[in-house]
CSV table of N, CA and C in Angstrom, one decimal:
chain,number,residue,atom,x,y,z
A,1,MET,N,-12.0,-16.8,7.1
A,1,MET,CA,-11.1,-15.8,6.6
A,1,MET,C,-11.8,-14.5,6.2
A,2,THR,N,-12.9,-14.3,6.7
A,2,THR,CA,-13.7,-13.1,6.3
A,2,THR,C,-13.2,-11.9,7.1
A,3,ASP,N,-12.3,-12.1,8.0
A,3,ASP,CA,-11.8,-10.9,8.8
A,3,ASP,C,-10.8,-10.0,8.0
A,4,ALA,N,-10.1,-10.6,7.0
A,4,ALA,CA,-9.2,-9.8,6.2
A,4,ALA,C,-9.8,-8.5,5.6
A,5,PRO,N,-10.9,-8.6,4.8
A,5,PRO,CA,-11.4,-7.4,4.2
A,5,PRO,C,-11.9,-6.4,5.3
A,6,THR,N,-12.4,-7.0,6.4
A,6,THR,CA,-12.9,-6.1,7.5
A,6,THR,C,-11.7,-5.4,8.1
A,7,LEU,N,-10.6,-6.1,8.4
A,7,LEU,CA,-9.4,-5.5,8.9
A,7,LEU,C,-8.8,-4.5,8.0
A,8,SER,N,-8.8,-4.8,6.7
A,8,SER,CA,-8.3,-3.8,5.7
A,8,SER,C,-9.1,-2.6,5.6
A,9,ALA,N,-10.4,-2.7,5.7
A,9,ALA,CA,-11.3,-1.6,5.7
A,9,ALA,C,-11.2,-0.7,6.9
A,10,ALA,N,-11.0,-1.4,8.1
A,10,ALA,CA,-10.8,-0.7,9.3
A,10,ALA,C,-9.5,0.1,9.3
A,11,ARG,N,-8.4,-0.5,8.8
A,11,ARG,CA,-7.1,0.2,8.7
A,11,ARG,C,-7.2,1.4,7.7
A,12,ALA,N,-8.0,1.2,6.6
A,12,ALA,CA,-8.1,2.3,5.7
A,12,ALA,C,-8.9,3.5,6.4
A,13,ALA,N,-9.9,3.1,7.1
A,13,ALA,CA,-10.7,4.1,7.9
A,13,ALA,C,-9.8,4.9,8.9
A,14,LEU,N,-9.0,4.1,9.6
A,14,LEU,CA,-8.1,4.8,10.5
A,14,LEU,C,-7.1,5.7,9.8
A,15,ALA,N,-6.6,5.3,8.7
A,15,ALA,CA,-5.6,6.1,7.9
A,15,ALA,C,-6.3,7.3,7.4
A,16,ASP,N,-7.6,7.2,7.0
A,16,ASP,CA,-8.4,8.4,6.5
A,16,ASP,C,-8.6,9.3,7.7
A,17,GLU,N,-8.8,8.8,8.8
A,17,GLU,CA,-9.1,9.7,10.0
A,17,GLU,C,-7.8,10.4,10.4
A,18,LEU,N,-6.6,9.7,10.3
A,18,LEU,CA,-5.4,10.4,10.6
A,18,LEU,C,-5.1,11.5,9.5
A,19,ALA,N,-5.3,11.1,8.3
A,19,ALA,CA,-5.1,12.1,7.2
A,19,ALA,C,-6.0,13.4,7.4
A,20,GLU,N,-7.2,13.2,7.9
A,20,GLU,CA,-8.1,14.3,8.2
A,20,GLU,C,-7.5,15.1,9.3
A,21,ALA,N,-7.0,14.5,10.3
A,21,ALA,CA,-6.4,15.2,11.4
A,21,ALA,C,-5.2,16.0,11.0
A,22,LEU,N,-4.4,15.4,10.1
A,22,LEU,CA,-3.2,16.1,9.6
A,22,LEU,C,-3.5,17.4,8.8
A,23,VAL,N,-4.6,17.4,8.0
A,23,VAL,CA,-4.9,18.6,7.3
A,23,VAL,C,-5.5,19.6,8.1
A,24,ARG,N,-5.8,19.3,9.3
A,24,ARG,CA,-6.4,20.3,10.2
A,24,ARG,C,-5.3,21.0,11.1
A,25,LEU,N,-4.1,20.6,10.9
A,25,LEU,CA,-3.0,21.3,11.6
A,25,LEU,C,-2.8,22.7,11.1
A,26,ASN,N,-2.5,23.7,11.9
A,26,ASN,CA,-2.4,25.1,11.5
A,26,ASN,C,-1.0,25.5,11.1
A,27,ASP,N,0.0,24.9,11.8
A,27,ASP,CA,1.4,25.4,11.5
A,27,ASP,C,2.4,24.3,11.9
A,28,LYS,N,3.7,24.7,11.7
A,28,LYS,CA,4.8,23.8,12.0
A,28,LYS,C,4.8,23.4,13.5
A,29,ALA,N,4.5,24.3,14.4
A,29,ALA,CA,4.5,24.0,15.8
A,29,ALA,C,3.5,22.9,16.1
A,30,GLU,N,2.3,23.0,15.6
A,30,GLU,CA,1.3,22.0,15.8
A,30,GLU,C,1.7,20.7,15.2
A,31,ALA,N,2.3,20.7,14.0
A,31,ALA,CA,2.8,19.5,13.4
A,31,ALA,C,3.9,18.8,14.2
A,32,ARG,N,4.8,19.6,14.7
A,32,ARG,CA,5.9,19.0,15.5
A,32,ARG,C,5.3,18.4,16.8
A,33,ALA,N,4.3,19.1,17.4
A,33,ALA,CA,3.7,18.6,18.6
A,33,ALA,C,3.0,17.3,18.4
A,34,LEU,N,2.3,17.2,17.3
A,34,LEU,CA,1.6,15.9,16.9
A,34,LEU,C,2.6,14.8,16.7
A,35,LEU,N,3.7,15.1,15.9
A,35,LEU,CA,4.7,14.1,15.7
A,35,LEU,C,5.3,13.6,17.0
A,36,ALA,N,5.5,14.5,17.9
A,36,ALA,CA,6.1,14.2,19.2
A,36,ALA,C,5.2,13.3,20.0
A,37,ASP,N,3.9,13.5,19.9
A,37,ASP,CA,2.9,12.7,20.6
A,37,ASP,C,2.7,11.3,19.9
A,38,LEU,N,2.7,11.3,18.6
A,38,LEU,CA,2.4,10.2,17.8
A,38,LEU,C,3.5,9.2,17.5
A,39,CYS,N,4.7,9.7,17.4
A,39,CYS,CA,5.9,8.9,17.1
A,39,CYS,C,7.0,8.9,18.1
A,40,THR,N,7.8,7.9,18.1
A,40,THR,CA,9.0,7.9,19.0
A,40,THR,C,10.0,8.8,18.3
A,41,PRO,N,11.0,9.3,19.1
A,41,PRO,CA,12.1,10.1,18.5
A,41,PRO,C,12.7,9.4,17.3
A,42,ALA,N,12.9,8.1,17.4
A,42,ALA,CA,13.5,7.3,16.3
A,42,ALA,C,12.6,7.3,15.0
A,43,GLU,N,11.3,7.2,15.2
A,43,GLU,CA,10.4,7.2,14.1
A,43,GLU,C,10.4,8.6,13.4
A,44,ILE,N,10.4,9.7,14.2
A,44,ILE,CA,10.5,11.0,13.7
A,44,ILE,C,11.8,11.2,12.9
A,45,HIS,N,12.9,10.7,13.4
A,45,HIS,CA,14.1,10.8,12.7
A,45,HIS,C,14.1,10.1,11.4
A,46,THR,N,13.5,8.9,11.4
A,46,THR,CA,13.4,8.1,10.1
A,46,THR,C,12.5,8.8,9.1
A,47,LEU,N,11.4,9.4,9.5
A,47,LEU,CA,10.6,10.2,8.6
A,47,LEU,C,11.3,11.4,8.1
A,48,ALA,N,12.0,12.1,8.9
A,48,ALA,CA,12.8,13.3,8.5
A,48,ALA,C,13.9,12.9,7.5
A,49,GLU,N,14.5,11.7,7.8
A,49,GLU,CA,15.6,11.3,6.8
A,49,GLU,C,15.0,11.0,5.5
A,50,ARG,N,13.8,10.3,5.4
A,50,ARG,CA,13.2,10.0,4.2
A,50,ARG,C,12.8,11.3,3.4
A,51,TRP,N,12.3,12.3,4.1
A,51,TRP,CA,12.0,13.6,3.5
A,51,TRP,C,13.3,14.2,3.0
A,52,HIS,N,14.4,14.2,3.7
A,52,HIS,CA,15.6,14.8,3.3
A,52,HIS,C,16.1,14.0,2.0
A,53,VAL,N,16.0,12.7,2.0
A,53,VAL,CA,16.4,11.9,0.8
A,53,VAL,C,15.5,12.3,-0.4
A,54,ALA,N,14.3,12.5,-0.2
A,54,ALA,CA,13.4,12.9,-1.3
A,54,ALA,C,13.8,14.2,-1.9
A,55,LYS,N,14.2,15.2,-1.0
A,55,LYS,CA,14.6,16.5,-1.5
A,55,LYS,C,15.9,16.3,-2.3
A,56,LEU,N,16.8,15.5,-1.8
A,56,LEU,CA,18.1,15.3,-2.5
A,56,LEU,C,17.9,14.6,-3.8
A,57,LEU,N,17.1,13.6,-3.9
A,57,LEU,CA,16.8,12.9,-5.1
A,57,LEU,C,16.1,13.9,-6.1
A,58,ASP,N,15.2,14.7,-5.6
A,58,ASP,CA,14.5,15.6,-6.5
A,58,ASP,C,15.4,16.7,-7.1
A,59,ALA,N,16.4,17.1,-6.3
A,59,ALA,CA,17.4,18.0,-6.8
A,59,ALA,C,18.2,17.4,-8.0
A,60,GLY,N,18.4,16.1,-7.9
A,60,GLY,CA,19.1,15.4,-9.0
A,60,GLY,C,20.6,15.6,-9.1
A,61,GLU,N,21.2,16.1,-8.1
A,61,GLU,CA,22.6,16.4,-8.2
A,61,GLU,C,23.5,15.3,-7.7
A,62,LEU,N,23.0,14.4,-6.9
A,62,LEU,CA,23.8,13.3,-6.3
A,62,LEU,C,23.3,11.9,-6.7
A,63,THR,N,24.2,11.0,-6.8
A,63,THR,CA,23.9,9.6,-7.0
A,63,THR,C,23.3,9.0,-5.7
A,64,TYR,N,22.8,7.8,-5.8
A,64,TYR,CA,22.3,7.1,-4.6
A,64,TYR,C,23.5,6.9,-3.6
A,65,ARG,N,24.6,6.5,-4.2
A,65,ARG,CA,25.8,6.3,-3.3
A,65,ARG,C,26.2,7.6,-2.6
A,66,GLU,N,26.2,8.7,-3.4
A,66,GLU,CA,26.6,10.0,-2.8
A,66,GLU,C,25.6,10.4,-1.7
A,67,ILE,N,24.3,10.1,-1.9
A,67,ILE,CA,23.3,10.4,-0.9
A,67,ILE,C,23.6,9.6,0.4
A,68,HIS,N,23.8,8.3,0.1
A,68,HIS,CA,24.2,7.4,1.3
A,68,HIS,C,25.4,7.9,2.0
A,69,ASP,N,26.4,8.3,1.3
A,69,ASP,CA,27.7,8.7,2.0
A,69,ASP,C,27.4,10.0,2.7
A,70,ALA,N,26.6,10.9,2.2
A,70,ALA,CA,26.3,12.2,2.8
A,70,ALA,C,25.4,12.1,4.0
A,71,THR,N,24.5,11.1,4.0
A,71,THR,CA,23.4,11.1,5.0
A,71,THR,C,23.5,9.9,5.9
A,72,GLY,N,24.1,8.8,5.5
A,72,GLY,CA,24.1,7.6,6.2
A,72,GLY,C,22.9,6.8,6.1
A,73,VAL,N,21.9,7.2,5.3
A,73,VAL,CA,20.7,6.5,5.0
A,73,VAL,C,21.0,5.3,4.1
A,74,SER,N,20.4,4.2,4.4
A,74,SER,CA,20.7,3.0,3.6
A,74,SER,C,20.3,3.1,2.2
A,75,THR,N,21.0,2.5,1.3
A,75,THR,CA,20.7,2.5,-0.1
A,75,THR,C,19.3,1.9,-0.4
A,76,THR,N,18.9,0.9,0.5
A,76,THR,CA,17.6,0.4,0.4
A,76,THR,C,16.5,1.4,0.6
A,77,THR,N,16.7,2.2,1.6
A,77,THR,CA,15.8,3.3,1.9
A,77,THR,C,15.8,4.3,0.7
A,78,ILE,N,17.0,4.7,0.2
A,78,ILE,CA,17.1,5.6,-0.9
A,78,ILE,C,16.3,5.1,-2.1
A,79,VAL,N,16.5,3.9,-2.4
A,79,VAL,CA,15.8,3.3,-3.6
A,79,VAL,C,14.3,3.3,-3.3
A,80,ARG,N,13.9,3.0,-2.1
A,80,ARG,CA,12.4,3.0,-1.8
A,80,ARG,C,11.9,4.4,-2.0
A,81,VAL,N,12.6,5.4,-1.4
A,81,VAL,CA,12.1,6.8,-1.5
A,81,VAL,C,12.0,7.2,-3.0
A,82,ALA,N,13.1,6.8,-3.8
A,82,ALA,CA,13.1,7.1,-5.2
A,82,ALA,C,11.9,6.5,-5.9
A,83,ARG,N,11.6,5.3,-5.6
A,83,ARG,CA,10.5,4.6,-6.2
A,83,ARG,C,9.2,5.3,-6.0
A,84,PHE,N,9.0,5.7,-4.7
A,84,PHE,CA,7.7,6.4,-4.4
A,84,PHE,C,7.7,7.8,-5.0
A,85,LEU,N,8.9,8.4,-5.1
A,85,LEU,CA,9.0,9.8,-5.7
A,85,LEU,C,8.7,9.7,-7.2
A,86,ARG,N,9.1,8.7,-7.9
A,86,ARG,CA,9.1,8.7,-9.3
A,86,ARG,C,8.1,7.7,-10.0
A,87,GLN,N,7.7,6.7,-9.3
A,87,GLN,CA,6.9,5.6,-9.9
A,87,GLN,C,5.6,5.4,-9.3
A,88,GLU,N,5.5,5.5,-8.0
A,88,GLU,CA,4.2,5.1,-7.4
A,88,GLU,C,3.1,6.2,-7.6
A,89,GLU,N,1.9,5.8,-7.6
A,89,GLU,CA,0.8,6.7,-7.9
A,89,GLU,C,0.4,7.6,-6.8
A,90,ASN,N,0.9,7.4,-5.6
A,90,ASN,CA,0.5,8.2,-4.4
A,90,ASN,C,0.8,9.7,-4.6
A,91,GLY,N,2.0,10.0,-5.0
A,91,GLY,CA,2.4,11.3,-5.3
A,91,GLY,C,2.5,12.2,-4.1
A,92,GLY,N,2.6,11.7,-2.9
A,92,GLY,CA,2.8,12.5,-1.8
A,92,GLY,C,4.0,13.3,-1.7
A,93,TYR,N,5.2,12.7,-2.0
A,93,TYR,CA,6.4,13.5,-2.0
A,93,TYR,C,6.3,14.6,-3.1
A,94,ARG,N,5.8,14.2,-4.3
A,94,ARG,CA,5.8,15.2,-5.4
A,94,ARG,C,4.9,16.4,-5.0
A,95,ILE,N,3.8,16.2,-4.4
A,95,ILE,CA,2.9,17.2,-4.0
A,95,ILE,C,3.6,18.2,-3.1
A,96,LEU,N,4.2,17.7,-2.1
A,96,LEU,CA,4.8,18.6,-1.1
A,96,LEU,C,6.1,19.2,-1.6
A,97,LEU,N,6.9,18.5,-2.4
A,97,LEU,CA,8.1,19.1,-3.0
A,97,LEU,C,7.8,20.2,-3.9
A,98,ASP,N,6.7,20.1,-4.7
A,98,ASP,CA,6.3,21.1,-5.6
A,98,ASP,C,5.7,22.3,-4.8
A,99,ARG,N,4.9,22.0,-3.8
A,99,ARG,CA,4.3,23.0,-3.0
A,99,ARG,C,5.4,23.8,-2.2
A,100,MET,N,6.3,23.2,-1.7
A,100,MET,CA,7.3,23.8,-0.9
A,100,MET,C,8.3,24.6,-1.8
A,101,GLY,N,8.6,24.0,-3.0
A,101,GLY,CA,9.4,24.7,-3.9
A,101,GLY,C,8.8,26.0,-4.4
A,102,ALA,N,7.5,26.0,-4.6
A,102,ALA,CA,6.8,27.2,-5.1
A,102,ALA,C,6.7,28.3,-4.0
A,103,ALA,N,6.8,27.8,-2.7
A,103,ALA,CA,6.7,28.8,-1.6
A,103,ALA,C,8.0,29.5,-1.4
A,104,ARG,N,9.1,29.1,-2.0
A,104,ARG,CA,10.4,29.7,-1.7
A,104,ARG,C,10.7,30.8,-2.7
């Protein structure tokens, strides 16, 4: 069972490499091109839905049920996005929501 730590380390290294590639994108067109190459249309749609839900949750004007009714996104996904937005240490949603809000 010594493969698990090695596999975990290899996955972390791959994620780091992808993150490094993402920060080297210059603009929205390059980001869309990478998304189109990297993800299926359904995966891009799912990611875009999660981002939309994060923005709606951050605005704080709608309940989870209202977000579900407005978007069709499952309440399970809404709860997951809310947890990552408000409780998890990653802070990815928060960083970009703040950054994009400041740019407007």
